[in-house]
């Protein structure tokens, strides 16, 4: 079997999408930690010269960048334990919500990068998008694709662990059981799923890291 290597950065939710996909499919891989903030390696610059970011999946010496593109590659290369439904309509829906998640990243992360009245507005905007996601994307299903974790669940997996940390650091509550009951229940199911739970990064380390990142963002906004 050709060697699989994943270049990542431990606090990145985009990297964890790929980790989860590989583990759900039972694909063995080597993980290489990158210092993407201060010292990008020659290997990273070689394999992702366009964006110079992680994640990058290297399979048989060939690199694939961008987390959602990598998820599609993993699905096509290792068809076991599929992340997409068999029927074309179901696959299209999964891809629609995956794209929705990508398009709404600025809105969903806005509360973390702002303060004061700006943060109030950003929080409201993010919650409006989450309401759409809950009502139109998740509905009454166990997971976004039905009874099993699929590609859309991996897209929004950061909500199950990172959002709570970002909310604590920012001093706001974005998702609560009373206001988003179905999305809140999905979060509990997702993060308790064994394959997901065993890979989640240390929460205290994340708090320290994201406190620093928020301070940086706010300082840049004032400069």
PDB file of C-alpha atoms in Angstrom:
ATOM      1  CA  UNK A   1       0.000   0.000   0.000  1.00  0.00           C
ATOM      2  CA  UNK A   2       1.271   3.458  -0.949  1.00  0.00           C
ATOM      3  CA  UNK A   3       2.371   5.623   1.946  1.00  0.00           C
ATOM      4  CA  UNK A   4      -0.063   8.220   3.265  1.00  0.00           C
ATOM      5  CA  UNK A   5       1.247  11.302   5.091  1.00  0.00           C
ATOM      6  CA  UNK A   6      -0.758  14.135   6.587  1.00  0.00           C
ATOM      7  CA  UNK A   7       0.841  17.526   7.217  1.00  0.00           C
ATOM      8  CA  UNK A   8      -1.084  19.264   9.975  1.00  0.00           C
ATOM      9  CA  UNK A   9      -1.176  21.729  12.834  1.00  0.00           C
ATOM     10  CA  UNK A  10      -2.646  20.493  16.111  1.00  0.00           C
ATOM     11  CA  UNK A  11      -5.199  23.308  16.816  1.00  0.00           C
ATOM     12  CA  UNK A  12      -6.601  23.364  13.273  1.00  0.00           C
ATOM     13  CA  UNK A  13     -10.165  22.046  12.884  1.00  0.00           C
ATOM     14  CA  UNK A  14      -9.543  21.759   9.142  1.00  0.00           C
ATOM     15  CA  UNK A  15      -6.792  19.230   9.816  1.00  0.00           C
ATOM     16  CA  UNK A  16      -9.080  17.209  12.075  1.00  0.00           C
ATOM     17  CA  UNK A  17     -11.623  16.779   9.298  1.00  0.00           C
ATOM     18  CA  UNK A  18      -8.973  14.812   7.435  1.00  0.00           C
ATOM     19  CA  UNK A  19      -7.846  12.889  10.528  1.00  0.00           C
ATOM     20  CA  UNK A  20     -11.432  11.825  11.195  1.00  0.00           C
ATOM     21  CA  UNK A  21     -11.998  10.745   7.600  1.00  0.00           C
ATOM     22  CA  UNK A  22      -8.839   8.622   7.528  1.00  0.00           C
ATOM     23  CA  UNK A  23      -9.678   6.996  10.843  1.00  0.00           C
ATOM     24  CA  UNK A  24     -13.304   6.326   9.928  1.00  0.00           C
ATOM     25  CA  UNK A  25     -12.065   4.542   6.812  1.00  0.00           C
ATOM     26  CA  UNK A  26      -9.301   2.666   8.619  1.00  0.00           C
ATOM     27  CA  UNK A  27      -6.484   4.188   6.555  1.00  0.00           C
ATOM     28  CA  UNK A  28      -3.032   4.055   8.134  1.00  0.00           C
ATOM     29  CA  UNK A  29      -1.104   7.303   7.831  1.00  0.00           C
ATOM     30  CA  UNK A  30       1.882   9.210   9.143  1.00  0.00           C
ATOM     31  CA  UNK A  31       1.153  12.532  10.819  1.00  0.00           C
ATOM     32  CA  UNK A  32       3.688  15.363  10.531  1.00  0.00           C
ATOM     33  CA  UNK A  33       3.204  18.444  12.724  1.00  0.00           C
ATOM     34  CA  UNK A  34       3.910  21.772  11.011  1.00  0.00           C
ATOM     35  CA  UNK A  35       4.720  25.108  12.622  1.00  0.00           C
ATOM     36  CA  UNK A  36       2.502  27.065  10.248  1.00  0.00           C
ATOM     37  CA  UNK A  37       2.644  30.307  12.228  1.00  0.00           C
ATOM     38  CA  UNK A  38       6.378  30.832  12.595  1.00  0.00           C
ATOM     39  CA  UNK A  39       8.423  28.272  10.687  1.00  0.00           C
ATOM     40  CA  UNK A  40       6.844  26.610   7.666  1.00  0.00           C
ATOM     41  CA  UNK A  41       8.894  23.637   6.556  1.00  0.00           C
ATOM     42  CA  UNK A  42      10.405  23.147   3.131  1.00  0.00           C
ATOM     43  CA  UNK A  43       8.185  20.104   2.779  1.00  0.00           C
ATOM     44  CA  UNK A  44       5.016  22.165   3.331  1.00  0.00           C
ATOM     45  CA  UNK A  45       6.152  24.855   0.891  1.00  0.00           C
ATOM     46  CA  UNK A  46       6.962  22.161  -1.663  1.00  0.00           C
ATOM     47  CA  UNK A  47       3.668  20.311  -1.333  1.00  0.00           C
ATOM     48  CA  UNK A  48       1.390  23.360  -1.047  1.00  0.00           C
ATOM     49  CA  UNK A  49       3.191  26.213  -2.834  1.00  0.00           C
ATOM     50  CA  UNK A  50      -0.064  28.034  -3.627  1.00  0.00           C
ATOM     51  CA  UNK A  51      -1.593  28.558  -0.165  1.00  0.00           C
ATOM     52  CA  UNK A  52       1.281  27.332   2.046  1.00  0.00           C
ATOM     53  CA  UNK A  53      -1.277  26.006   4.551  1.00  0.00           C
ATOM     54  CA  UNK A  54      -2.310  22.760   6.180  1.00  0.00           C
ATOM     55  CA  UNK A  55      -3.821  20.275   5.838  1.00  0.00           C
ATOM     56  CA  UNK A  56      -1.918  18.617   3.035  1.00  0.00           C
ATOM     57  CA  UNK A  57      -2.395  14.933   2.316  1.00  0.00           C
ATOM     58  CA  UNK A  58       0.469  13.227   0.505  1.00  0.00           C
ATOM     59  CA  UNK A  59      -0.438   9.882  -1.086  1.00  0.00           C
ATOM     60  CA  UNK A  60       2.169   7.947  -3.024  1.00  0.00           C
ATOM     61  CA  UNK A  61       4.247  11.119  -3.182  1.00  0.00           C
ATOM     62  CA  UNK A  62       1.446  13.218  -4.652  1.00  0.00           C
ATOM     63  CA  UNK A  63       0.065  16.112  -2.559  1.00  0.00           C
ATOM     64  CA  UNK A  64      -3.572  17.181  -2.188  1.00  0.00           C
ATOM     65  CA  UNK A  65      -4.400  20.465  -0.433  1.00  0.00           C
ATOM     66  CA  UNK A  66      -7.582  22.048   1.002  1.00  0.00           C
ATOM     67  CA  UNK A  67      -9.556  20.007   3.524  1.00  0.00           C
ATOM     68  CA  UNK A  68     -12.792  19.561   1.557  1.00  0.00           C
ATOM     69  CA  UNK A  69     -10.859  18.570  -1.575  1.00  0.00           C
ATOM     70  CA  UNK A  70      -8.916  16.076   0.543  1.00  0.00           C
ATOM     71  CA  UNK A  71     -12.168  14.614   1.898  1.00  0.00           C
ATOM     72  CA  UNK A  72     -13.403  14.024  -1.653  1.00  0.00           C
ATOM     73  CA  UNK A  73     -10.064  12.422  -2.562  1.00  0.00           C
ATOM     74  CA  UNK A  74     -10.228  10.120   0.464  1.00  0.00           C
ATOM     75  CA  UNK A  75     -13.787   9.124  -0.428  1.00  0.00           C
ATOM     76  CA  UNK A  76     -12.823   8.238  -3.990  1.00  0.00           C
ATOM     77  CA  UNK A  77      -9.562   6.482  -3.092  1.00  0.00           C
ATOM     78  CA  UNK A  78     -10.831   4.434  -0.137  1.00  0.00           C
ATOM     79  CA  UNK A  79     -14.514   3.644  -0.767  1.00  0.00           C
ATOM     80  CA  UNK A  80     -14.997   1.574   2.396  1.00  0.00           C
ATOM     81  CA  UNK A  81     -17.138   3.132   5.139  1.00  0.00           C
ATOM     82  CA  UNK A  82     -18.470   5.763   2.721  1.00  0.00           C
ATOM     83  CA  UNK A  83     -18.772   9.424   3.719  1.00  0.00           C
ATOM     84  CA  UNK A  84     -21.304  10.137   0.978  1.00  0.00           C
ATOM     85  CA  UNK A  85     -24.667   8.441   0.333  1.00  0.00           C
ATOM     86  CA  UNK A  86     -25.087   6.059  -2.602  1.00  0.00           C
ATOM     87  CA  UNK A  87     -27.877   7.975  -4.325  1.00  0.00           C
ATOM     88  CA  UNK A  88     -26.955  11.037  -6.426  1.00  0.00           C
ATOM     89  CA  UNK A  89     -29.431  13.347  -4.669  1.00  0.00           C
ATOM     90  CA  UNK A  90     -28.083  12.437  -1.246  1.00  0.00           C
ATOM     91  CA  UNK A  91     -24.529  13.041  -2.440  1.00  0.00           C
ATOM     92  CA  UNK A  92     -25.523  16.402  -3.887  1.00  0.00           C
ATOM     93  CA  UNK A  93     -27.145  17.427  -0.586  1.00  0.00           C
ATOM     94  CA  UNK A  94     -24.045  16.426   1.381  1.00  0.00           C
ATOM     95  CA  UNK A  95     -21.880  18.501  -0.951  1.00  0.00           C
ATOM     96  CA  UNK A  96     -24.318  21.421  -0.733  1.00  0.00           C
ATOM     97  CA  UNK A  97     -24.068  21.573   3.059  1.00  0.00           C
ATOM     98  CA  UNK A  98     -20.320  21.071   2.943  1.00  0.00           C
ATOM     99  CA  UNK A  99     -20.064  24.100   0.645  1.00  0.00           C
ATOM    100  CA  UNK A 100     -22.464  26.011   2.899  1.00  0.00           C
ATOM    101  CA  UNK A 101     -20.073  25.367   5.783  1.00  0.00           C
ATOM    102  CA  UNK A 102     -17.116  26.637   3.790  1.00  0.00           C
ATOM    103  CA  UNK A 103     -18.943  29.732   2.556  1.00  0.00           C
ATOM    104  CA  UNK A 104     -20.142  30.675   6.042  1.00  0.00           C
ATOM    105  CA  UNK A 105     -16.786  30.337   7.847  1.00  0.00           C
ATOM    106  CA  UNK A 106     -16.300  34.145   8.098  1.00  0.00           C
ATOM    107  CA  UNK A 107     -19.781  34.562   9.587  1.00  0.00           C
ATOM    108  CA  UNK A 108     -19.447  31.636  11.991  1.00  0.00           C
ATOM    109  CA  UNK A 109     -16.014  32.720  13.260  1.00  0.00           C
ATOM    110  CA  UNK A 110     -16.813  36.446  13.393  1.00  0.00           C
ATOM    111  CA  UNK A 111     -17.650  36.581  17.105  1.00  0.00           C
ATOM    112  CA  UNK A 112     -14.171  35.292  17.957  1.00  0.00           C
ATOM    113  CA  UNK A 113     -12.355  38.048  16.064  1.00  0.00           C
ATOM    114  CA  UNK A 114     -14.378  41.022  17.319  1.00  0.00           C
ATOM    115  CA  UNK A 115     -15.443  42.743  20.541  1.00  0.00           C
ATOM    116  CA  UNK A 116     -18.073  45.166  21.808  1.00  0.00           C
ATOM    117  CA  UNK A 117     -20.975  46.066  19.523  1.00  0.00           C
ATOM    118  CA  UNK A 118     -19.170  44.508  16.601  1.00  0.00           C
ATOM    119  CA  UNK A 119     -19.059  41.198  18.444  1.00  0.00           C
ATOM    120  CA  UNK A 120     -22.767  41.405  19.275  1.00  0.00           C
ATOM    121  CA  UNK A 121     -23.562  41.839  15.583  1.00  0.00           C
ATOM    122  CA  UNK A 122     -21.138  39.066  14.568  1.00  0.00           C
ATOM    123  CA  UNK A 123     -22.641  36.661  17.110  1.00  0.00           C
ATOM    124  CA  UNK A 124     -26.152  37.350  15.825  1.00  0.00           C
ATOM    125  CA  UNK A 125     -25.039  36.855  12.221  1.00  0.00           C
ATOM    126  CA  UNK A 126     -23.381  33.550  13.076  1.00  0.00           C
ATOM    127  CA  UNK A 127     -26.466  32.350  14.931  1.00  0.00           C
ATOM    128  CA  UNK A 128     -28.638  33.186  11.930  1.00  0.00           C
ATOM    129  CA  UNK A 129     -26.505  30.863   9.800  1.00  0.00           C
ATOM    130  CA  UNK A 130     -26.577  28.177  12.479  1.00  0.00           C
ATOM    131  CA  UNK A 131     -30.382  28.415  12.551  1.00  0.00           C
ATOM    132  CA  UNK A 132     -30.471  27.725   8.826  1.00  0.00           C
ATOM    133  CA  UNK A 133     -28.081  24.817   9.329  1.00  0.00           C
ATOM    134  CA  UNK A 134     -30.176  23.335  12.125  1.00  0.00           C
ATOM    135  CA  UNK A 135     -33.546  23.688  10.415  1.00  0.00           C
ATOM    136  CA  UNK A 136     -32.654  23.014   6.793  1.00  0.00           C
ATOM    137  CA  UNK A 137     -29.486  20.896   7.016  1.00  0.00           C
ATOM    138  CA  UNK A 138     -29.773  18.746  10.121  1.00  0.00           C
ATOM    139  CA  UNK A 139     -33.508  18.682  10.758  1.00  0.00           C
ATOM    140  CA  UNK A 140     -34.531  15.697  12.863  1.00  0.00           C
ATOM    141  CA  UNK A 141     -31.747  13.428  11.634  1.00  0.00           C
ATOM    142  CA  UNK A 142     -29.183  11.777  13.902  1.00  0.00           C
ATOM    143  CA  UNK A 143     -26.340  13.025  11.700  1.00  0.00           C
ATOM    144  CA  UNK A 144     -26.403  15.310   8.685  1.00  0.00           C
ATOM    145  CA  UNK A 145     -26.417  12.367   6.299  1.00  0.00           C
ATOM    146  CA  UNK A 146     -28.776  10.201   8.346  1.00  0.00           C
ATOM    147  CA  UNK A 147     -27.769   7.463  10.776  1.00  0.00           C
ATOM    148  CA  UNK A 148     -24.021   7.527  10.089  1.00  0.00           C
ATOM    149  CA  UNK A 149     -21.351  10.219  10.220  1.00  0.00           C
ATOM    150  CA  UNK A 150     -20.748  11.606   6.745  1.00  0.00           C
ATOM    151  CA  UNK A 151     -18.922  14.357   4.926  1.00  0.00           C
ATOM    152  CA  UNK A 152     -21.179  17.187   6.130  1.00  0.00           C
ATOM    153  CA  UNK A 153     -20.676  16.055   9.732  1.00  0.00           C
ATOM    154  CA  UNK A 154     -16.915  16.285   9.252  1.00  0.00           C
ATOM    155  CA  UNK A 155     -17.340  19.748   7.740  1.00  0.00           C
ATOM    156  CA  UNK A 156     -19.179  20.974  10.834  1.00  0.00           C
ATOM    157  CA  UNK A 157     -17.257  18.836  13.316  1.00  0.00           C
ATOM    158  CA  UNK A 158     -15.453  21.914  14.631  1.00  0.00           C
ATOM    159  CA  UNK A 159     -18.748  23.015  16.213  1.00  0.00           C
ATOM    160  CA  UNK A 160     -18.546  20.011  18.533  1.00  0.00           C
ATOM    161  CA  UNK A 161     -15.252  20.980  20.207  1.00  0.00           C
ATOM    162  CA  UNK A 162     -13.697  24.197  18.900  1.00  0.00           C
ATOM    163  CA  UNK A 163     -16.825  26.336  19.182  1.00  0.00           C
ATOM    164  CA  UNK A 164     -17.088  25.804  22.940  1.00  0.00           C
ATOM    165  CA  UNK A 165     -13.446  26.823  23.388  1.00  0.00           C
ATOM    166  CA  UNK A 166     -13.798  29.871  21.126  1.00  0.00           C
ATOM    167  CA  UNK A 167     -16.981  30.866  22.962  1.00  0.00           C
ATOM    168  CA  UNK A 168     -15.281  30.647  26.356  1.00  0.00           C
ATOM    169  CA  UNK A 169     -12.294  32.655  25.160  1.00  0.00           C
ATOM    170  CA  UNK A 170     -14.581  35.289  23.625  1.00  0.00           C
ATOM    171  CA  UNK A 171     -17.040  35.479  26.521  1.00  0.00           C
ATOM    172  CA  UNK A 172     -20.145  34.698  24.460  1.00  0.00           C
ATOM    173  CA  UNK A 173     -22.552  31.773  24.183  1.00  0.00           C
ATOM    174  CA  UNK A 174     -23.228  30.886  20.582  1.00  0.00           C
ATOM    175  CA  UNK A 175     -25.013  27.524  20.852  1.00  0.00           C
ATOM    176  CA  UNK A 176     -27.083  26.519  23.884  1.00  0.00           C
ATOM    177  CA  UNK A 177     -29.432  23.567  24.360  1.00  0.00           C
ATOM    178  CA  UNK A 178     -32.470  25.831  24.729  1.00  0.00           C
ATOM    179  CA  UNK A 179     -31.873  27.908  21.604  1.00  0.00           C
ATOM    180  CA  UNK A 180     -30.487  25.192  19.303  1.00  0.00           C
ATOM    181  CA  UNK A 181     -31.823  21.883  20.691  1.00  0.00           C
ATOM    182  CA  UNK A 182     -31.224  19.725  17.612  1.00  0.00           C
ATOM    183  CA  UNK A 183     -27.802  21.153  16.819  1.00  0.00           C
ATOM    184  CA  UNK A 184     -26.814  20.883  20.486  1.00  0.00           C
ATOM    185  CA  UNK A 185     -27.894  17.214  20.540  1.00  0.00           C
ATOM    186  CA  UNK A 186     -25.911  16.560  17.354  1.00  0.00           C
ATOM    187  CA  UNK A 187     -22.829  18.115  18.977  1.00  0.00           C
ATOM    188  CA  UNK A 188     -23.099  15.694  21.910  1.00  0.00           C
ATOM    189  CA  UNK A 189     -23.521  12.684  19.603  1.00  0.00           C
ATOM    190  CA  UNK A 190     -20.660  13.699  17.349  1.00  0.00           C
ATOM    191  CA  UNK A 191     -18.052  14.386  20.015  1.00  0.00           C
ATOM    192  CA  UNK A 192     -18.924  11.207  21.917  1.00  0.00           C
ATOM    193  CA  UNK A 193     -18.559   8.999  18.832  1.00  0.00           C
ATOM    194  CA  UNK A 194     -15.514   6.823  19.688  1.00  0.00           C
ATOM    195  CA  UNK A 195     -13.469   7.597  16.556  1.00  0.00           C
ATOM    196  CA  UNK A 196     -14.017  11.316  17.090  1.00  0.00           C
ATOM    197  CA  UNK A 197     -13.635  11.363  20.872  1.00  0.00           C
ATOM    198  CA  UNK A 198     -10.258   9.610  20.887  1.00  0.00           C
ATOM    199  CA  UNK A 199      -8.694  12.167  18.549  1.00  0.00           C
ATOM    200  CA  UNK A 200      -9.904  15.485  20.033  1.00  0.00           C
ATOM    201  CA  UNK A 201      -7.090  17.857  21.051  1.00  0.00           C
ATOM    202  CA  UNK A 202      -6.447  18.808  24.684  1.00  0.00           C
ATOM    203  CA  UNK A 203      -8.962  21.425  25.760  1.00  0.00           C
ATOM    204  CA  UNK A 204      -6.683  23.340  28.141  1.00  0.00           C
ATOM    205  CA  UNK A 205      -4.005  23.620  25.464  1.00  0.00           C
ATOM    206  CA  UNK A 206      -6.630  24.884  23.025  1.00  0.00           C
ATOM    207  CA  UNK A 207      -7.793  27.526  25.508  1.00  0.00           C
ATOM    208  CA  UNK A 208      -4.253  28.814  25.861  1.00  0.00           C
ATOM    209  CA  UNK A 209      -3.635  28.821  22.121  1.00  0.00           C
ATOM    210  CA  UNK A 210      -6.892  30.522  21.145  1.00  0.00           C
ATOM    211  CA  UNK A 211      -6.597  33.156  23.872  1.00  0.00           C
ATOM    212  CA  UNK A 212      -3.363  34.168  22.190  1.00  0.00           C
ATOM    213  CA  UNK A 213      -4.915  34.122  18.730  1.00  0.00           C
ATOM    214  CA  UNK A 214      -7.863  36.265  19.829  1.00  0.00           C
ATOM    215  CA  UNK A 215      -5.514  38.807  21.405  1.00  0.00           C
ATOM    216  CA  UNK A 216      -3.587  38.963  18.139  1.00  0.00           C
ATOM    217  CA  UNK A 217      -6.723  39.445  16.029  1.00  0.00           C
ATOM    218  CA  UNK A 218      -8.042  42.218  18.271  1.00  0.00           C
ATOM    219  CA  UNK A 219      -4.669  43.987  18.325  1.00  0.00           C
ATOM    220  CA  UNK A 220      -4.473  43.884  14.526  1.00  0.00           C
ATOM    221  CA  UNK A 221      -8.001  45.280  14.268  1.00  0.00           C
ATOM    222  CA  UNK A 222      -6.988  48.271  16.400  1.00  0.00           C
ATOM    223  CA  UNK A 223      -3.724  48.971  14.609  1.00  0.00           C
TER     224      UNK A 223
END
